[in-house]
Amino acid sequence: LSALFLMMNTIQKIWADGADNSTSLIEWAKQQFGCIIEVVKKNKIAQGFHVLPRRWVVERTFAWLGRYRRLNRDYERKPTSSEGHVYLASVRLMLRRIHKERLLLEDNLLQAT
């Protein structure tokens, strides 16, 4: 977590799964970095499927990453190789998003002239 904050020092809030309900971790992050860790918990009363707040963001990201063959199964022997493939897939996703926005901007400029 310390390395994450060194790379991305603008993080203000982290959403964590209900399994990460450690008060010592929450307090440590608040004292060290001034960051809030919000634990998304399941509703104890509700039965069956129900949408948890902000959980969809994590699930959507895993779905996007899972579309890459090297990430849909763990083919790698070393964790660093798997991590590298996650970075590559993330870069590809961001490049596609940037390219799409650029094409839309060019389209709008052409229509305006």
PDB file of N, CA and C in Angstrom, residues 9-51:
ATOM      1  N   ASN A   9      -0.086   9.787  -5.321  1.00  0.00           N
ATOM      2  CA  ASN A   9      -0.277  10.493  -4.056  1.00  0.00           C
ATOM      3  C   ASN A   9      -1.553  11.325  -3.995  1.00  0.00           C
ATOM      4  N   THR A  10      -2.379  11.276  -5.032  1.00  0.00           N
ATOM      5  CA  THR A  10      -3.634  12.029  -5.008  1.00  0.00           C
ATOM      6  C   THR A  10      -4.823  11.173  -4.571  1.00  0.00           C
ATOM      7  N   ILE A  11      -4.579   9.915  -4.249  1.00  0.00           N
ATOM      8  CA  ILE A  11      -5.664   9.024  -3.819  1.00  0.00           C
ATOM      9  C   ILE A  11      -6.230   9.530  -2.499  1.00  0.00           C
ATOM     10  N   GLN A  12      -7.543   9.687  -2.460  1.00  0.00           N
ATOM     11  CA  GLN A  12      -8.199  10.160  -1.247  1.00  0.00           C
ATOM     12  C   GLN A  12      -9.088   9.102  -0.616  1.00  0.00           C
ATOM     13  N   LYS A  13      -9.613   8.179  -1.448  1.00  0.00           N
ATOM     14  CA  LYS A  13     -10.531   7.170  -0.928  1.00  0.00           C
ATOM     15  C   LYS A  13     -10.290   5.845  -1.643  1.00  0.00           C
ATOM     16  N   ILE A  14     -10.334   4.763  -0.862  1.00  0.00           N
ATOM     17  CA  ILE A  14     -10.195   3.410  -1.402  1.00  0.00           C
ATOM     18  C   ILE A  14     -11.417   2.620  -0.960  1.00  0.00           C
ATOM     19  N   TRP A  15     -12.055   1.933  -1.910  1.00  0.00           N
ATOM     20  CA  TRP A  15     -13.150   1.043  -1.556  1.00  0.00           C
ATOM     21  C   TRP A  15     -12.585  -0.357  -1.413  1.00  0.00           C
ATOM     22  N   ALA A  16     -12.922  -1.005  -0.321  1.00  0.00           N
ATOM     23  CA  ALA A  16     -12.405  -2.344  -0.041  1.00  0.00           C
ATOM     24  C   ALA A  16     -13.562  -3.320   0.105  1.00  0.00           C
ATOM     25  N   ASP A  17     -13.264  -4.571  -0.152  1.00  0.00           N
ATOM     26  CA  ASP A  17     -14.229  -5.648   0.003  1.00  0.00           C
ATOM     27  C   ASP A  17     -14.528  -5.853   1.482  1.00  0.00           C
ATOM     28  N   GLY A  18     -15.646  -6.449   1.785  1.00  0.00           N
ATOM     29  CA  GLY A  18     -16.036  -6.706   3.169  1.00  0.00           C
ATOM     30  C   GLY A  18     -15.047  -7.570   3.927  1.00  0.00           C
ATOM     31  N   ALA A  19     -14.254  -8.370   3.206  1.00  0.00           N
ATOM     32  CA  ALA A  19     -13.266  -9.231   3.858  1.00  0.00           C
ATOM     33  C   ALA A  19     -12.098  -8.429   4.422  1.00  0.00           C
ATOM     34  N   ASP A  20     -11.907  -7.204   3.923  1.00  0.00           N
ATOM     35  CA  ASP A  20     -10.787  -6.361   4.358  1.00  0.00           C
ATOM     36  C   ASP A  20     -11.203  -5.426   5.487  1.00  0.00           C
ATOM     37  N   ASN A  21     -11.961  -5.923   6.428  1.00  0.00           N
ATOM     38  CA  ASN A  21     -12.520  -5.081   7.484  1.00  0.00           C
ATOM     39  C   ASN A  21     -11.585  -5.005   8.689  1.00  0.00           C
ATOM     40  N   SER A  22     -10.341  -4.634   8.463  1.00  0.00           N
ATOM     41  CA  SER A  22      -9.359  -4.524   9.532  1.00  0.00           C
ATOM     42  C   SER A  22      -9.276  -3.069   9.986  1.00  0.00           C
ATOM     43  N   THR A  23      -9.678  -2.805  11.219  1.00  0.00           N
ATOM     44  CA  THR A  23      -9.651  -1.423  11.712  1.00  0.00           C
ATOM     45  C   THR A  23      -8.226  -0.897  11.805  1.00  0.00           C
ATOM     46  N   SER A  24      -7.265  -1.781  12.051  1.00  0.00           N
ATOM     47  CA  SER A  24      -5.875  -1.319  12.127  1.00  0.00           C
ATOM     48  C   SER A  24      -5.390  -0.826  10.760  1.00  0.00           C
ATOM     49  N   LEU A  25      -5.777  -1.503   9.676  1.00  0.00           N
ATOM     50  CA  LEU A  25      -5.411  -1.063   8.332  1.00  0.00           C
ATOM     51  C   LEU A  25      -6.074   0.270   8.002  1.00  0.00           C
ATOM     52  N   ILE A  26      -7.332   0.408   8.351  1.00  0.00           N
ATOM     53  CA  ILE A  26      -8.075   1.642   8.080  1.00  0.00           C
ATOM     54  C   ILE A  26      -7.439   2.813   8.814  1.00  0.00           C
ATOM     55  N   GLU A  27      -7.108   2.621  10.082  1.00  0.00           N
ATOM     56  CA  GLU A  27      -6.474   3.687  10.870  1.00  0.00           C
ATOM     57  C   GLU A  27      -5.071   3.999  10.364  1.00  0.00           C
ATOM     58  N   TRP A  28      -4.309   2.963   9.986  1.00  0.00           N
ATOM     59  CA  TRP A  28      -2.958   3.156   9.486  1.00  0.00           C
ATOM     60  C   TRP A  28      -2.966   4.002   8.213  1.00  0.00           C
ATOM     61  N   ALA A  29      -3.863   3.675   7.284  1.00  0.00           N
ATOM     62  CA  ALA A  29      -3.944   4.434   6.026  1.00  0.00           C
ATOM     63  C   ALA A  29      -4.341   5.882   6.290  1.00  0.00           C
ATOM     64  N   LYS A  30      -5.224   6.072   7.258  1.00  0.00           N
ATOM     65  CA  LYS A  30      -5.660   7.437   7.585  1.00  0.00           C
ATOM     66  C   LYS A  30      -4.514   8.247   8.189  1.00  0.00           C
ATOM     67  N   GLN A  31      -3.742   7.638   9.086  1.00  0.00           N
ATOM     68  CA  GLN A  31      -2.635   8.342   9.734  1.00  0.00           C
ATOM     69  C   GLN A  31      -1.465   8.571   8.777  1.00  0.00           C
ATOM     70  N   GLN A  32      -1.116   7.554   7.991  1.00  0.00           N
ATOM     71  CA  GLN A  32       0.046   7.650   7.107  1.00  0.00           C
ATOM     72  C   GLN A  32      -0.182   8.580   5.922  1.00  0.00           C
ATOM     73  N   PHE A  33      -1.368   8.469   5.309  1.00  0.00           N
ATOM     74  CA  PHE A  33      -1.589   9.129   4.028  1.00  0.00           C
ATOM     75  C   PHE A  33      -2.800  10.054   4.007  1.00  0.00           C
ATOM     76  N   GLY A  34      -3.563  10.083   5.083  1.00  0.00           N
ATOM     77  CA  GLY A  34      -4.777  10.898   5.092  1.00  0.00           C
ATOM     78  C   GLY A  34      -5.833  10.340   4.153  1.00  0.00           C
ATOM     79  N   CYS A  35      -5.789   9.049   3.928  1.00  0.00           N
ATOM     80  CA  CYS A  35      -6.680   8.378   2.981  1.00  0.00           C
ATOM     81  C   CYS A  35      -7.785   7.637   3.737  1.00  0.00           C
ATOM     82  N   ILE A  36      -8.968   7.649   3.173  1.00  0.00           N
ATOM     83  CA  ILE A  36     -10.107   6.959   3.776  1.00  0.00           C
ATOM     84  C   ILE A  36     -10.287   5.615   3.077  1.00  0.00           C
ATOM     85  N   ILE A  37     -10.371   4.551   3.860  1.00  0.00           N
ATOM     86  CA  ILE A  37     -10.704   3.236   3.312  1.00  0.00           C
ATOM     87  C   ILE A  37     -12.143   2.948   3.710  1.00  0.00           C
ATOM     88  N   GLU A  38     -13.002   2.830   2.693  1.00  0.00           N
ATOM     89  CA  GLU A  38     -14.415   2.551   2.941  1.00  0.00           C
ATOM     90  C   GLU A  38     -14.681   1.087   2.610  1.00  0.00           C
ATOM     91  N   VAL A  39     -15.129   0.335   3.601  1.00  0.00           N
ATOM     92  CA  VAL A  39     -15.408  -1.085   3.416  1.00  0.00           C
ATOM     93  C   VAL A  39     -16.853  -1.236   2.958  1.00  0.00           C
ATOM     94  N   VAL A  40     -17.038  -1.863   1.793  1.00  0.00           N
ATOM     95  CA  VAL A  40     -18.373  -2.106   1.249  1.00  0.00           C
ATOM     96  C   VAL A  40     -18.849  -3.440   1.801  1.00  0.00           C
ATOM     97  N   LYS A  41     -19.886  -3.389   2.617  1.00  0.00           N
ATOM     98  CA  LYS A  41     -20.377  -4.597   3.278  1.00  0.00           C
ATOM     99  C   LYS A  41     -21.687  -5.059   2.666  1.00  0.00           C
ATOM    100  N   LYS A  42     -21.911  -6.366   2.755  1.00  0.00           N
ATOM    101  CA  LYS A  42     -23.176  -6.933   2.304  1.00  0.00           C
ATOM    102  C   LYS A  42     -24.258  -6.628   3.325  1.00  0.00           C
ATOM    103  N   ASN A  43     -25.477  -6.508   2.834  1.00  0.00           N
ATOM    104  CA  ASN A  43     -26.622  -6.298   3.704  1.00  0.00           C
ATOM    105  C   ASN A  43     -26.975  -7.643   4.348  1.00  0.00           C
ATOM    106  N   LYS A  44     -26.966  -7.704   5.664  1.00  0.00           N
ATOM    107  CA  LYS A  44     -27.206  -8.972   6.365  1.00  0.00           C
ATOM    108  C   LYS A  44     -28.652  -9.444   6.236  1.00  0.00           C
ATOM    109  N   ILE A  45     -29.571  -8.516   6.044  1.00  0.00           N
ATOM    110  CA  ILE A  45     -30.995  -8.858   5.969  1.00  0.00           C
ATOM    111  C   ILE A  45     -31.364  -9.394   4.590  1.00  0.00           C
ATOM    112  N   ALA A  46     -30.859  -8.774   3.541  1.00  0.00           N
ATOM    113  CA  ALA A  46     -31.220  -9.145   2.170  1.00  0.00           C
ATOM    114  C   ALA A  46     -30.673 -10.523   1.819  1.00  0.00           C
ATOM    115  N   GLN A  47     -31.497 -11.288   1.103  1.00  0.00           N
ATOM    116  CA  GLN A  47     -31.072 -12.606   0.645  1.00  0.00           C
ATOM    117  C   GLN A  47     -31.001 -12.596  -0.870  1.00  0.00           C
ATOM    118  N   GLY A  48     -30.164 -13.440  -1.427  1.00  0.00           N
ATOM    119  CA  GLY A  48     -30.020 -13.501  -2.875  1.00  0.00           C
ATOM    120  C   GLY A  48     -29.111 -12.402  -3.389  1.00  0.00           C
ATOM    121  N   PHE A  49     -29.232 -12.138  -4.685  1.00  0.00           N
ATOM    122  CA  PHE A  49     -28.360 -11.149  -5.324  1.00  0.00           C
ATOM    123  C   PHE A  49     -28.868  -9.736  -5.092  1.00  0.00           C
ATOM    124  N   HIS A  50     -27.965  -8.846  -4.758  1.00  0.00           N
ATOM    125  CA  HIS A  50     -28.265  -7.417  -4.735  1.00  0.00           C
ATOM    126  C   HIS A  50     -26.975  -6.642  -5.005  1.00  0.00           C
ATOM    127  N   VAL A  51     -27.118  -5.496  -5.635  1.00  0.00           N
ATOM    128  CA  VAL A  51     -25.964  -4.701  -6.045  1.00  0.00           C
ATOM    129  C   VAL A  51     -25.406  -3.955  -4.846  1.00  0.00           C
TER     130      VAL A  51
END
